[in-house]
Amino acid sequence: MKRIESIDIVRGIVMIIMALDHVRDLMHENSISQIPTDLNTTTPFLFFTRWITHLCAPIFVFLAGSSVFLSLKNNNDLKTTKQLLLKRGLWLLLLEFTIVNFAIFFDIRFHTLIVEVIASIGLGFIILSLLLKLSAKAIGYIGLAIIFCHNLLPIIPLAEHSLIRTLLAPLFSPTLIPFLPGRVLIIGYPPIPWLGIIFLGYACGHFFTLQSHKKPKLFLKVGLGALILFVTIRFINIYGDNGIWAPQKNGLFTFLSFMDVSKYPPSLLFCLVTLGIMFLLLAVAEKLPKDIQKITMVYGKVPLFYFVLHFYLIHIITLVMLFMQGIQWSEFEFAKGTFGRPKGIETGLSLGSIYLVWVFVVLTLYKPCQWFGNYKATHKKWWLKYI
């Protein structure tokens, strides 16, 4: 299948941005104790450092759905596509709970298991494999219904500890589940809201099959429409997100309040603004300077390879930072979800330094990603379908 350059470009852009979020999360001096979008403690620079990375997961998930549509259209083999999706979904779930979770926490005993974007895509592939007999339009309507309606769940009057709420909570909202002595499962990416995004991505896959001169106009219209709808619903301030915005101490912080939408779970407003920006990026992707296209496609062609590699590199750099800041190996804490950083001891880097480390990480991974992209393009080994 011929690769869609706009997909690789946009995916590459958001994956470069994604590394910034993970460098900040593991290495920023206040990342363990401070929520970067908390208007009571944040700064505009820190807020937008976190907010811009909101683009990554929904775009990553949406484009995964679109890639499934394009793959099915290319091979026109429902049975083969279904089997591949099912296998790849199971593989991604296994990868999340082993290699990825270890990369995040460096805890060989796996005291904390966390469900994040890789598992969400894996589960999305599995569910999507069961629905491929439906039309893309029908799957798209299901996705839209989930995106627009899942924020109704908190409105439903269910008793706090009722069986229905207990069963539904892990599907719709972040949940912490103890499952063995001293071990917990954290559902950071509840599956239902993210299914809505991957379903919508699948339904919109046909956008990428349109004639070249039609695609930018369509992407622009859809993107602007989503952003206008975001502003309208957010301004009304009644529905679409877990939190409402409110006037703050000045105009800038009021704007931050307006833009502070929920990723956990991804609210309707979160989806509108992030996917709206995605469509605008798709509209201009192939009009960007050729050098930028070339660089971003290097990362966008090997998303899973980059994802795994960048987490290990960032975490190794984090340990080097701790040693350089005088932390002894006996003081490292890997079982408490703090990435090795001991609580109660001041560690970490300033936000300016975080940006320098981010640039270093992205540049360091350029050549490995370029090599692996070329390897995938010139080899037909079966296992390359899963990386």
PDB file of C-alpha atoms in Angstrom, residues 50 75 84 244 314-315 349 358 387:
ATOM      1  CA  ARG A  50       1.360  20.387  28.764  1.00  0.00           C
ATOM      2  CA  ASN A  75      -6.205  -5.479   0.066  1.00  0.00           C
ATOM      3  CA  LEU A  84      -4.386  -9.052  11.325  1.00  0.00           C
ATOM      4  CA  ILE A 244     -16.485  24.520  33.433  1.00  0.00           C
ATOM      5  CA  ILE A 314      14.099   9.413  28.332  1.00  0.00           C
ATOM      6  CA  HIS A 315      14.071   7.157  31.361  1.00  0.00           C
ATOM      7  CA  LEU A 349      15.196  20.100  35.854  1.00  0.00           C
ATOM      8  CA  TRP A 358      13.483  17.132  24.474  1.00  0.00           C
ATOM      9  CA  ILE A 387       6.194  -2.854  14.767  1.00  0.00           C
TER      10      ILE A 387
END
